[in-house]
Every structure is written in structure tokens, then in C-alpha cells.
Amino acid sequence: MDVILAGLALFNLGSMVTIFLPRSVRRKAVPWATFAFALLATELAWIWLPLQALFAWMLINGGALDSSLGVIALCILVVSWCGLVWSVWMAYQARPAVEYALRAALGQKFRDDILPERRLQLRDDVRFSDWRNPIETGHPEVEVLRDIPYQPGGIRQHLDIYRPREIPEQGCPVLLQIHGGAWMMGDKTHQALPLMHLLAARGWICVAVNYRLSPSVGFPTHLEDCKSALCWIREEGHAYGMDTSFVAVTGGSAGGHLAALMGLTANDPQFQINHPGVDTSVQACVPFYGLYDFLVRFEQHPNRKLYEDFVTGRVLHQSRGENPALWDLASPVTHIHSGAPPFMVVHGALDSLATVSDARVFSQKLRKVSENPVAYVELPGAEHAFDIFHSPRTEFTINGVHQFLEWARSR
């Protein structure tokens, strides 16, 4: 029993170390290992804490404290529980962080700019029932249409539609969701479900898209597929109840990178060779924990060599030395211009995979140039991919995204 208790204590200790590591140490850590430990300890801390307390109580009753190893393990475990309590508290700091970012970018009374009938659709509060099931994947008011091809080709060029069961005559505004997965994995059915169900239940149509994956293809094929999906929305969306005059785009991680490019490369002919006459502008852009500068020209990546080695030959089929123009082309920061749509950039302060400094630099540079608002939301205590779970942090964040989108639409 004492050995089992010690194992539990070591697991928790590893999670806490990854969360509270100083930045200088985190730069030398293995990102995927840090991410794996930290995500569960940040987003699911409210579940782990009572479960571990119950398990520890059972082990203690079984004699785990009969040895010094068990006593030491319990002491470590109790200290680690303080870290889990901290994680729960930090999740609730998402609400003021989101509110502050939106007010700073859109104005103190930005909600007054939202049309009254749309303001009624906003969800101001987050209740326990909204996040008590972290992996809930459905909503009674939402209909899902799956695996619709958006262009002739392979199975990866399909999309899913999340829409209200009752669609108004004028149609619904559209959110295009691009999944993440390091450009090499992932699927449209697994990400951003809390956001898409919230919006679809409140009068939006969400389109989740797959795209061809690396290493079998390299950039810009991923972006070209996403552009093709947007062209399908503009050409065929009316038949599914979409108001194609307002299309926003979002995505997380690699999807955040592609979403930012979608927002900044409207109607660029090199990315839509098969759809030269179709409007590929978007009216708002919400990238989550994306990557914004492949060239790392502002020294914002803590482990530059590890990052470059990962994308070379997989995502970018030519090295930085062989084709620096390709790396530049793949960087959203390159495409910043004054006519960019309104942006809401969301990033976790503890992100292990996509460094938060990249999001800060991108937001600052975009804000200096763009004629439209740029809201930068840095979420305290948040890891990469935090929003795959229903949690207090996720629910407060998607409430803010809904407010931002309704504000942009009302303009």
C-alpha cells in the first residue's frame, strides 16, 4: 500500500513540477512530456483532487502509513494537493482575463454595440452543469451533419456542420473551425466541441473542416484546403441555412496558425488556385494557442532548434536554409496588414507547446498596423489545448468568444 501511495505522490509531484517550473527551466524541458503532465493537472484538477483524496484514504486504511515511505508519500501528496487547489482557483481567473481583454480592445461598453436581439443570446454566467461532464460531446438543440465533401478528393477533404434545429429565414452566421494536431494529425470531430455547441445552440452554424496532413503534404496545402472549405461555404452554404455574408474563422494550435493565415490572406490567388473568383475574406478571426512566426525573427521561441527540427521535412518540406521564403510565407506575422479583420487571440500563460511569447509579439504587431480591434487574451494557469475539455476556464473563454463574434457581427 505504501508503494502505491508513493507512486501516486510521484505522479502528482511530476504534474506540479511541470506547472510551477521557472521559465528558464521550462525552456529546456521536453515540451510533449510537460504538456502531458500539466494538462490534466490544470483542466481536471477539480476531479483529481477528490478522487485522489478518496484513494489515499483507502490506502491509509489499508496500512499505507505503517512505513516511513508511506508517511513521506502522504506529505508529498498533501503538498501537491495545494497545487491542484491553485489550478482550480486559476481556472476561475479566466473570466476577468477575458473581460479585461475584450474591454481593452472593443471599449468599456462594447456589449451596447451588440444588437439587442443578439445580446439576448449571450450566456453571462457559467454554472456547474455547464462543465460537470468534461467530455460531453452533444447538445439537444444542435443538429450535426457529418462528412460532407467540400471538394473532389480524398477523405480528408470533408467537413461537418453543427447547426440549430430551427434555422431562421435569414440564415445563421458561420464559424469555420480548423482542428489542430501539429499539421500531422487530428480530426474535425475531436476539437472545439464546447465552443461549437454553445454557438450552434445560440443561432450560429459551425463548420468543422478536415484538411490533408503532413508529412505526405507540406505547407501551403493545409491552407489551400481550408480556403477551399471557405469557398464551399460561400458557394453552397445557403442550402444549409448559412448567412454567408458573415463568416468567422477559429482553430487551435496548428488550426490557430491556419486560422490566423485565413484572416490575413483574404483573396490571395496563390492560396486558392482552384477558386480564383470566390471571396475568401473572413469577418472575424479567433486563433487559439497558435504559432505565428516560423522564422522566429523576434526570438520569441524558447527552444528554437527543437522547433525547427520538428517542422523541417514534415510540415515545411524544405529547410529554412534551402527556402527561407517558404518559411516566411507560412508565418502569419508576415501577412499583417491594415485591412485585417477583428482578431481575438487566445493563449494560455503556461502553454508548453506553443510559447505564449509568440502570441504576445504577434498581437502587439497586429495591433500596431490593423485598423480593426485586436483582443489579446492571456489565460492565467492555462496549458495548450485546454479547451478540449468542458471546464470553468473553457466555459468562461467561449462565453468571451461568443461576445466577440456577436460584437463583430453587429458592426
Short mmCIF file of C-alpha atoms in Angstrom, two decimals:
data_model
loop_
_atom_site.label_atom_id
_atom_site.label_comp_id
_atom_site.label_asym_id
_atom_site.label_seq_id
_atom_site.Cartn_x
_atom_site.Cartn_y
_atom_site.Cartn_z
CA MET A 1 0.00 0.00 0.00
CA ASP A 2 2.83 2.39 0.82
CA VAL A 3 4.38 1.81 -2.62
CA ILE A 4 1.09 2.61 -4.36
CA LEU A 5 0.71 5.77 -2.29
CA ALA A 6 4.28 6.74 -3.19
CA GLY A 7 3.54 6.22 -6.89
CA LEU A 8 0.50 8.48 -6.65
CA ALA A 9 2.57 11.11 -4.85
CA LEU A 10 5.31 10.99 -7.50
CA PHE A 11 2.75 11.37 -10.31
CA ASN A 12 1.27 14.42 -8.63
CA LEU A 13 4.71 15.81 -7.90
CA GLY A 14 5.61 15.50 -11.58
CA SER A 15 2.46 17.38 -12.55
CA MET A 16 3.13 20.17 -10.09
CA VAL A 17 6.76 20.49 -11.18
CA THR A 18 5.67 20.99 -14.81
CA ILE A 19 3.19 23.68 -13.76
CA PHE A 20 5.46 25.63 -11.43
CA LEU A 21 8.76 25.26 -13.29
CA PRO A 22 10.52 28.60 -13.78
CA ARG A 23 10.59 29.77 -17.40
CA SER A 24 14.34 29.23 -17.61
CA VAL A 25 13.89 25.56 -16.73
CA ARG A 26 10.80 25.05 -18.88
CA ARG A 27 12.83 26.15 -21.91
CA LYS A 28 14.99 23.04 -21.51
CA ALA A 29 12.14 20.65 -20.81
CA VAL A 30 10.69 18.22 -23.35
CA PRO A 31 7.51 20.03 -24.47
CA TRP A 32 5.30 16.98 -25.03
CA ALA A 33 6.18 15.49 -21.63
CA THR A 34 5.47 18.79 -19.90
CA PHE A 35 2.18 19.15 -21.76
CA ALA A 36 1.01 15.61 -20.92
CA PHE A 37 1.60 16.09 -17.20
CA ALA A 38 0.28 19.63 -16.95
CA LEU A 39 -2.97 19.44 -18.97
CA LEU A 40 -4.72 17.01 -16.62
CA ALA A 41 -3.49 18.84 -13.53
CA THR A 42 -4.79 22.19 -14.80
CA GLU A 43 -8.10 21.45 -16.53
CA LEU A 44 -9.23 18.42 -14.49
CA ALA A 45 -7.84 19.39 -11.07
CA TRP A 46 -11.36 19.57 -9.61
CA ILE A 47 -11.81 15.86 -10.45
CA TRP A 48 -8.35 14.63 -9.49
CA LEU A 49 -8.41 16.25 -6.07
CA PRO A 50 -11.43 14.44 -4.53
CA LEU A 51 -10.59 11.18 -6.32
CA GLN A 52 -7.04 11.22 -5.00
CA ALA A 53 -8.23 12.09 -1.51
CA LEU A 54 -10.59 9.10 -1.58
CA PHE A 55 -7.91 6.79 -2.97
CA ALA A 56 -5.38 7.97 -0.38
CA TRP A 57 -7.89 7.40 2.42
CA MET A 58 -8.43 3.82 1.19
CA LEU A 59 -4.67 3.21 1.06
CA ILE A 60 -4.20 4.64 4.54
CA ASN A 61 -6.90 2.35 5.89
CA GLY A 62 -5.07 -0.50 4.22
CA GLY A 63 -1.88 0.28 6.12
CA ALA A 64 0.00 2.65 3.82
CA LEU A 65 1.25 4.67 6.81
CA ASP A 66 2.83 1.68 8.53
CA SER A 67 6.16 2.56 6.93
CA SER A 68 8.20 5.74 6.66
CA LEU A 69 7.80 5.58 2.86
CA GLY A 70 4.03 5.87 3.23
CA VAL A 71 4.31 8.81 5.62
CA ILE A 72 6.68 10.67 3.30
CA ALA A 73 4.43 9.91 0.33
CA LEU A 74 1.39 11.29 2.14
CA CYS A 75 3.25 14.50 2.99
CA ILE A 76 4.23 14.96 -0.66
CA LEU A 77 0.68 14.20 -1.75
CA VAL A 78 -0.83 16.79 0.61
CA VAL A 79 1.59 19.45 -0.66
CA SER A 80 0.71 18.57 -4.26
CA TRP A 81 -2.98 18.96 -3.46
CA CYS A 82 -2.26 22.61 -2.71
CA GLY A 83 -1.14 22.86 -6.32
CA LEU A 84 -4.40 21.30 -7.52
CA VAL A 85 -6.37 23.80 -5.44
CA TRP A 86 -4.32 26.56 -7.06
CA SER A 87 -5.19 25.16 -10.51
CA VAL A 88 -8.91 25.26 -9.71
CA TRP A 89 -8.63 28.85 -8.50
CA MET A 90 -6.66 29.89 -11.59
CA ALA A 91 -9.34 28.42 -13.87
CA TYR A 92 -11.77 30.98 -12.50
CA GLN A 93 -9.35 33.79 -13.34
CA ALA A 94 -10.27 33.24 -16.98
CA ARG A 95 -13.39 35.33 -16.50
CA PRO A 96 -11.64 38.61 -15.54
CA ALA A 97 -8.87 37.92 -18.07
CA VAL A 98 -11.34 37.59 -20.94
CA GLU A 99 -13.42 40.53 -19.78
CA TYR A 100 -10.38 42.78 -19.47
CA ALA A 101 -9.10 41.85 -22.95
CA LEU A 102 -12.44 42.48 -24.63
CA ARG A 103 -12.98 45.82 -22.88
CA ALA A 104 -9.45 46.96 -23.69
CA ALA A 105 -9.86 46.13 -27.38
CA LEU A 106 -13.53 46.85 -28.05
CA GLY A 107 -14.36 49.52 -25.48
CA GLN A 108 -15.71 49.50 -21.95
CA LYS A 109 -19.31 49.31 -23.16
CA PHE A 110 -18.80 47.00 -26.11
CA ARG A 111 -21.90 44.97 -25.24
CA ASP A 112 -24.00 48.03 -26.01
CA ASP A 113 -22.79 47.73 -29.61
CA ILE A 114 -24.27 44.24 -29.94
CA LEU A 115 -27.75 44.18 -31.47
CA PRO A 116 -30.37 43.79 -28.72
CA GLU A 117 -31.83 40.60 -30.18
CA ARG A 118 -28.35 39.07 -30.34
CA ARG A 119 -27.46 40.29 -26.86
CA LEU A 120 -30.26 38.11 -25.52
CA GLN A 121 -28.42 35.05 -26.83
CA LEU A 122 -25.30 35.70 -24.74
CA ARG A 123 -24.59 33.45 -21.77
CA ASP A 124 -23.30 35.63 -18.95
CA ASP A 125 -22.97 33.03 -16.20
CA VAL A 126 -21.19 29.71 -16.01
CA ARG A 127 -22.88 27.05 -13.90
CA PHE A 128 -21.62 23.73 -12.63
CA SER A 129 -23.96 21.98 -15.06
CA ASP A 130 -22.02 23.59 -17.92
CA TRP A 131 -18.79 21.79 -17.04
CA ARG A 132 -19.65 18.88 -14.74
CA ASN A 133 -19.11 16.48 -17.66
CA PRO A 134 -15.68 17.38 -19.08
CA ILE A 135 -16.07 15.20 -22.18
CA GLU A 136 -19.69 15.90 -23.08
CA THR A 137 -19.93 15.92 -26.87
CA GLY A 138 -23.55 16.73 -27.70
CA HIS A 139 -26.32 19.29 -27.23
CA PRO A 140 -30.06 18.64 -27.54
CA GLU A 141 -30.63 21.83 -29.54
CA VAL A 142 -27.88 21.14 -32.07
CA GLU A 143 -28.06 19.05 -35.24
CA VAL A 144 -24.83 17.64 -36.69
CA LEU A 145 -24.39 16.78 -40.39
CA ARG A 146 -21.23 14.78 -40.98
CA ASP A 147 -18.71 14.09 -43.73
CA ILE A 148 -19.83 16.46 -46.45
CA PRO A 149 -17.18 16.76 -49.21
CA TYR A 150 -16.11 20.33 -49.86
CA GLN A 151 -14.13 19.50 -52.97
CA PRO A 152 -13.37 16.39 -55.04
CA GLY A 153 -10.52 14.50 -53.47
CA GLY A 154 -9.65 12.24 -50.56
CA ILE A 155 -11.44 11.52 -47.34
CA ARG A 156 -9.58 14.35 -45.59
CA GLN A 157 -11.42 16.96 -47.69
CA HIS A 158 -14.70 16.67 -45.81
CA LEU A 159 -16.47 18.86 -43.26
CA ASP A 160 -19.09 18.58 -40.52
CA ILE A 161 -21.88 21.09 -39.90
CA TYR A 162 -23.20 21.97 -36.42
CA ARG A 163 -26.42 23.96 -36.69
CA PRO A 164 -29.54 24.87 -34.70
CA ARG A 165 -32.50 22.56 -35.15
CA GLU A 166 -34.55 25.64 -36.08
CA ILE A 167 -32.93 27.96 -38.62
CA PRO A 168 -34.33 31.48 -39.17
CA GLU A 169 -35.33 32.55 -42.66
CA GLN A 170 -32.41 34.96 -42.97
CA GLY A 171 -29.95 32.19 -42.14
CA CYS A 172 -27.26 31.94 -39.47
CA PRO A 173 -23.79 33.48 -39.29
CA VAL A 174 -20.97 30.99 -39.76
CA LEU A 175 -17.91 29.95 -37.76
CA LEU A 176 -15.30 27.86 -39.60
CA GLN A 177 -13.36 25.65 -37.16
CA ILE A 178 -9.90 24.30 -38.11
CA HIS A 179 -8.53 21.49 -35.96
CA GLY A 180 -5.00 21.28 -34.60
CA GLY A 181 -2.57 18.40 -34.27
CA ALA A 182 0.86 19.70 -35.38
CA TRP A 183 -0.34 19.69 -39.02
CA MET A 184 0.18 15.90 -38.97
CA MET A 185 -2.77 14.51 -37.03
CA GLY A 186 -6.13 15.50 -35.59
CA ASP A 187 -9.70 15.35 -36.81
CA LYS A 188 -12.69 17.66 -37.17
CA THR A 189 -14.74 15.59 -34.71
CA HIS A 190 -12.47 15.99 -31.68
CA GLN A 191 -11.77 19.68 -31.08
CA ALA A 192 -13.60 22.90 -30.15
CA LEU A 193 -16.78 20.96 -29.34
CA PRO A 194 -17.70 23.15 -26.33
CA LEU A 195 -17.43 26.28 -28.49
CA MET A 196 -19.30 24.88 -31.47
CA HIS A 197 -22.17 23.51 -29.40
CA LEU A 198 -22.51 26.77 -27.47
CA LEU A 199 -22.69 28.83 -30.66
CA ALA A 200 -24.91 26.42 -32.61
CA ALA A 201 -27.40 26.39 -29.74
CA ARG A 202 -27.49 30.19 -29.93
CA GLY A 203 -28.09 30.80 -33.59
CA TRP A 204 -24.77 30.10 -35.32
CA ILE A 205 -23.76 27.45 -37.81
CA CYS A 206 -20.32 25.98 -37.17
CA VAL A 207 -18.38 24.17 -39.89
CA ALA A 208 -15.57 21.87 -38.73
CA VAL A 209 -13.15 21.03 -41.50
CA ASN A 210 -10.53 18.37 -42.14
CA TYR A 211 -7.53 19.02 -44.36
CA ARG A 212 -4.73 16.94 -45.83
CA LEU A 213 -1.99 16.20 -43.33
CA SER A 214 1.81 16.27 -43.27
CA PRO A 215 4.23 14.73 -43.87
CA SER A 216 2.51 13.44 -47.03
CA VAL A 217 1.82 17.07 -47.93
CA GLY A 218 3.62 20.23 -46.94
CA PHE A 219 2.61 23.82 -46.50
CA PRO A 220 0.72 25.53 -48.13
CA THR A 221 -1.52 22.52 -48.91
CA HIS A 222 -3.17 22.71 -45.46
CA LEU A 223 -4.11 26.35 -46.04
CA GLU A 224 -5.30 25.68 -49.58
CA ASP A 225 -7.71 23.04 -48.27
CA CYS A 226 -9.06 25.41 -45.62
CA LYS A 227 -9.55 28.05 -48.31
CA SER A 228 -11.44 25.50 -50.39
CA ALA A 229 -13.72 24.79 -47.45
CA LEU A 230 -14.41 28.51 -47.11
CA CYS A 231 -15.19 28.67 -50.84
CA TRP A 232 -17.64 25.78 -50.38
CA ILE A 233 -19.35 27.74 -47.60
CA ARG A 234 -19.67 30.78 -49.83
CA GLU A 235 -20.99 28.76 -52.78
CA GLU A 236 -23.09 26.05 -51.09
CA GLY A 237 -23.73 27.31 -47.57
CA HIS A 238 -27.12 28.87 -48.31
CA ALA A 239 -28.57 25.40 -48.89
CA TYR A 240 -27.67 24.51 -45.29
CA GLY A 241 -29.08 27.67 -43.71
CA MET A 242 -25.91 29.74 -43.64
CA ASP A 243 -25.75 33.51 -43.91
CA THR A 244 -22.52 33.60 -45.87
CA SER A 245 -22.15 37.35 -45.59
CA PHE A 246 -20.61 36.79 -42.15
CA VAL A 247 -18.03 34.04 -41.80
CA ALA A 248 -15.59 33.94 -38.88
CA VAL A 249 -12.71 31.50 -38.51
CA THR A 250 -11.17 29.83 -35.47
CA GLY A 251 -8.85 26.95 -34.66
CA GLY A 252 -6.38 25.71 -32.08
CA SER A 253 -2.63 25.04 -32.26
CA ALA A 254 -1.90 24.20 -35.93
CA GLY A 255 -5.52 25.19 -36.51
CA GLY A 256 -4.79 28.51 -34.81
CA HIS A 257 -1.89 29.07 -37.18
CA LEU A 258 -4.10 28.29 -40.18
CA ALA A 259 -6.97 30.39 -38.83
CA ALA A 260 -4.66 33.40 -38.48
CA LEU A 261 -3.49 32.90 -42.07
CA MET A 262 -7.11 32.66 -43.21
CA GLY A 263 -7.75 36.01 -41.58
CA LEU A 264 -4.70 37.68 -43.09
CA THR A 265 -4.56 36.28 -46.65
CA ALA A 266 -8.05 37.04 -47.96
CA ASN A 267 -8.38 36.56 -51.72
CA ASP A 268 -4.67 35.83 -52.15
CA PRO A 269 -4.64 33.97 -55.50
CA GLN A 270 -1.64 31.78 -54.65
CA PHE A 271 -3.68 30.01 -51.96
CA GLN A 272 -6.90 29.49 -53.97
CA ILE A 273 -5.79 28.41 -57.41
CA ASN A 274 -8.90 26.27 -57.90
CA HIS A 275 -11.28 29.04 -56.74
CA PRO A 276 -9.94 32.28 -58.27
CA GLY A 277 -13.23 34.17 -58.26
CA VAL A 278 -14.56 33.25 -54.81
CA ASP A 279 -14.37 35.65 -51.87
CA THR A 280 -12.13 34.16 -49.16
CA SER A 281 -12.32 37.07 -46.74
CA VAL A 282 -13.47 36.42 -43.18
CA GLN A 283 -15.21 38.90 -40.95
CA ALA A 284 -13.54 37.89 -37.67
CA CYS A 285 -10.66 35.65 -36.60
CA VAL A 286 -10.18 33.81 -33.27
CA PRO A 287 -6.94 31.77 -33.18
CA PHE A 288 -6.34 29.67 -30.06
CA TYR A 289 -2.75 28.93 -28.92
CA GLY A 290 -1.40 29.20 -32.45
CA LEU A 291 2.03 29.60 -33.98
CA TYR A 292 2.67 32.89 -35.73
CA ASP A 293 6.29 33.12 -36.86
CA PHE A 294 8.15 30.15 -38.36
CA LEU A 295 11.30 32.21 -38.75
CA VAL A 296 11.38 33.14 -35.04
CA ARG A 297 12.63 36.55 -36.10
CA PHE A 298 11.86 38.14 -32.71
CA GLU A 299 13.48 35.41 -30.57
CA GLN A 300 10.10 34.53 -29.11
CA HIS A 301 10.57 30.74 -29.14
CA PRO A 302 12.46 29.36 -26.12
CA ASN A 303 13.78 26.23 -27.85
CA ARG A 304 14.30 27.30 -31.42
CA LYS A 305 16.33 24.32 -32.64
CA LEU A 306 13.85 21.75 -31.31
CA TYR A 307 11.03 23.62 -33.01
CA GLU A 308 12.86 23.97 -36.34
CA ASP A 309 13.90 20.31 -36.36
CA PHE A 310 10.29 19.29 -35.80
CA VAL A 311 8.75 21.18 -38.74
CA THR A 312 11.61 20.71 -41.22
CA GLY A 313 10.87 17.91 -43.65
CA ARG A 314 7.45 17.32 -42.13
CA VAL A 315 5.37 20.48 -42.29
CA LEU A 316 7.77 22.53 -44.38
CA HIS A 317 9.36 20.23 -46.94
CA GLN A 318 12.37 22.48 -47.41
CA SER A 319 14.64 23.65 -44.64
CA ARG A 320 14.96 27.23 -43.54
CA GLY A 321 18.29 27.49 -45.33
CA GLU A 322 17.01 25.95 -48.54
CA ASN A 323 13.87 28.08 -48.84
CA PRO A 324 13.54 30.91 -46.34
CA ALA A 325 10.78 32.43 -48.47
CA LEU A 326 8.58 29.38 -47.77
CA TRP A 327 9.10 29.77 -44.03
CA ASP A 328 8.27 33.43 -44.34
CA LEU A 329 5.15 32.65 -46.36
CA ALA A 330 3.95 30.22 -43.66
CA SER A 331 4.27 32.86 -40.91
CA PRO A 332 1.10 34.83 -40.10
CA VAL A 333 3.21 37.71 -38.80
CA THR A 334 4.47 38.21 -42.37
CA HIS A 335 0.96 38.86 -43.66
CA ILE A 336 -0.11 41.53 -41.16
CA HIS A 337 -1.78 44.45 -42.89
CA SER A 338 -4.09 47.34 -42.07
CA GLY A 339 -7.19 45.67 -43.52
CA ALA A 340 -7.06 42.62 -41.25
CA PRO A 341 -10.43 41.64 -39.73
CA PRO A 342 -11.06 41.94 -35.98
CA PHE A 343 -8.89 39.43 -34.12
CA MET A 344 -9.30 37.74 -30.74
CA VAL A 345 -6.05 35.92 -29.95
CA VAL A 346 -6.34 33.37 -27.11
CA HIS A 347 -3.32 31.77 -25.44
CA GLY A 348 -2.51 30.04 -22.16
CA ALA A 349 0.16 31.54 -19.95
CA LEU A 350 1.59 28.06 -19.21
CA ASP A 351 1.47 26.71 -22.78
CA SER A 352 4.20 24.08 -23.21
CA LEU A 353 3.89 23.53 -26.97
CA ALA A 354 3.20 26.95 -28.50
CA THR A 355 5.07 29.54 -26.50
CA VAL A 356 2.97 32.41 -25.18
CA SER A 357 5.62 34.98 -26.16
CA ASP A 358 4.88 34.26 -29.83
CA ALA A 359 1.21 35.17 -29.32
CA ARG A 360 2.20 38.33 -27.44
CA VAL A 361 4.52 39.52 -30.21
CA PHE A 362 2.01 38.71 -32.95
CA SER A 363 -0.82 40.54 -31.15
CA GLN A 364 1.33 43.59 -30.49
CA LYS A 365 2.48 43.87 -34.09
CA LEU A 366 -1.01 43.26 -35.47
CA ARG A 367 -2.47 45.89 -33.14
CA LYS A 368 0.03 48.49 -34.38
CA VAL A 369 -0.98 48.01 -38.02
CA SER A 370 -4.59 46.83 -38.17
CA GLU A 371 -7.44 49.30 -38.46
CA ASN A 372 -9.66 46.80 -36.62
CA PRO A 373 -9.51 45.82 -32.94
CA VAL A 374 -7.15 43.12 -31.70
CA ALA A 375 -8.14 41.49 -28.40
CA TYR A 376 -5.35 39.51 -26.76
CA VAL A 377 -6.48 37.07 -24.06
CA GLU A 378 -3.71 35.51 -21.98
CA LEU A 379 -5.28 32.95 -19.67
CA PRO A 380 -3.55 32.52 -16.27
CA GLY A 381 -2.61 28.93 -15.48
CA ALA A 382 -3.78 27.56 -18.85
CA GLU A 383 -1.98 24.84 -20.80
CA HIS A 384 -2.06 24.06 -24.50
CA ALA A 385 -5.35 22.60 -25.78
CA PHE A 386 -7.17 23.49 -22.55
CA ASP A 387 -10.48 23.86 -24.39
CA ILE A 388 -10.83 20.21 -25.41
CA PHE A 389 -12.49 19.73 -22.01
CA HIS A 390 -15.54 21.41 -20.53
CA SER A 391 -14.09 23.26 -17.55
CA PRO A 392 -14.64 26.62 -15.83
CA ARG A 393 -11.78 28.07 -17.87
CA THR A 394 -13.16 26.76 -21.14
CA GLU A 395 -16.70 27.96 -20.43
CA PHE A 396 -15.61 31.48 -19.46
CA THR A 397 -13.40 31.65 -22.55
CA ILE A 398 -16.04 30.52 -25.04
CA ASN A 399 -18.50 32.97 -23.48
CA GLY A 400 -15.99 35.68 -24.37
CA VAL A 401 -15.55 34.34 -27.90
CA HIS A 402 -19.33 34.43 -28.35
CA GLN A 403 -19.43 38.06 -27.18
CA PHE A 404 -16.60 38.99 -29.52
CA LEU A 405 -18.27 37.35 -32.51
CA GLU A 406 -21.63 38.94 -31.82
CA TRP A 407 -19.91 42.30 -31.48
CA ALA A 408 -18.13 41.81 -34.82
CA ARG A 409 -21.33 40.68 -36.49
CA SER A 410 -23.33 43.62 -35.14
CA ARG A 411 -20.88 46.02 -36.76
#
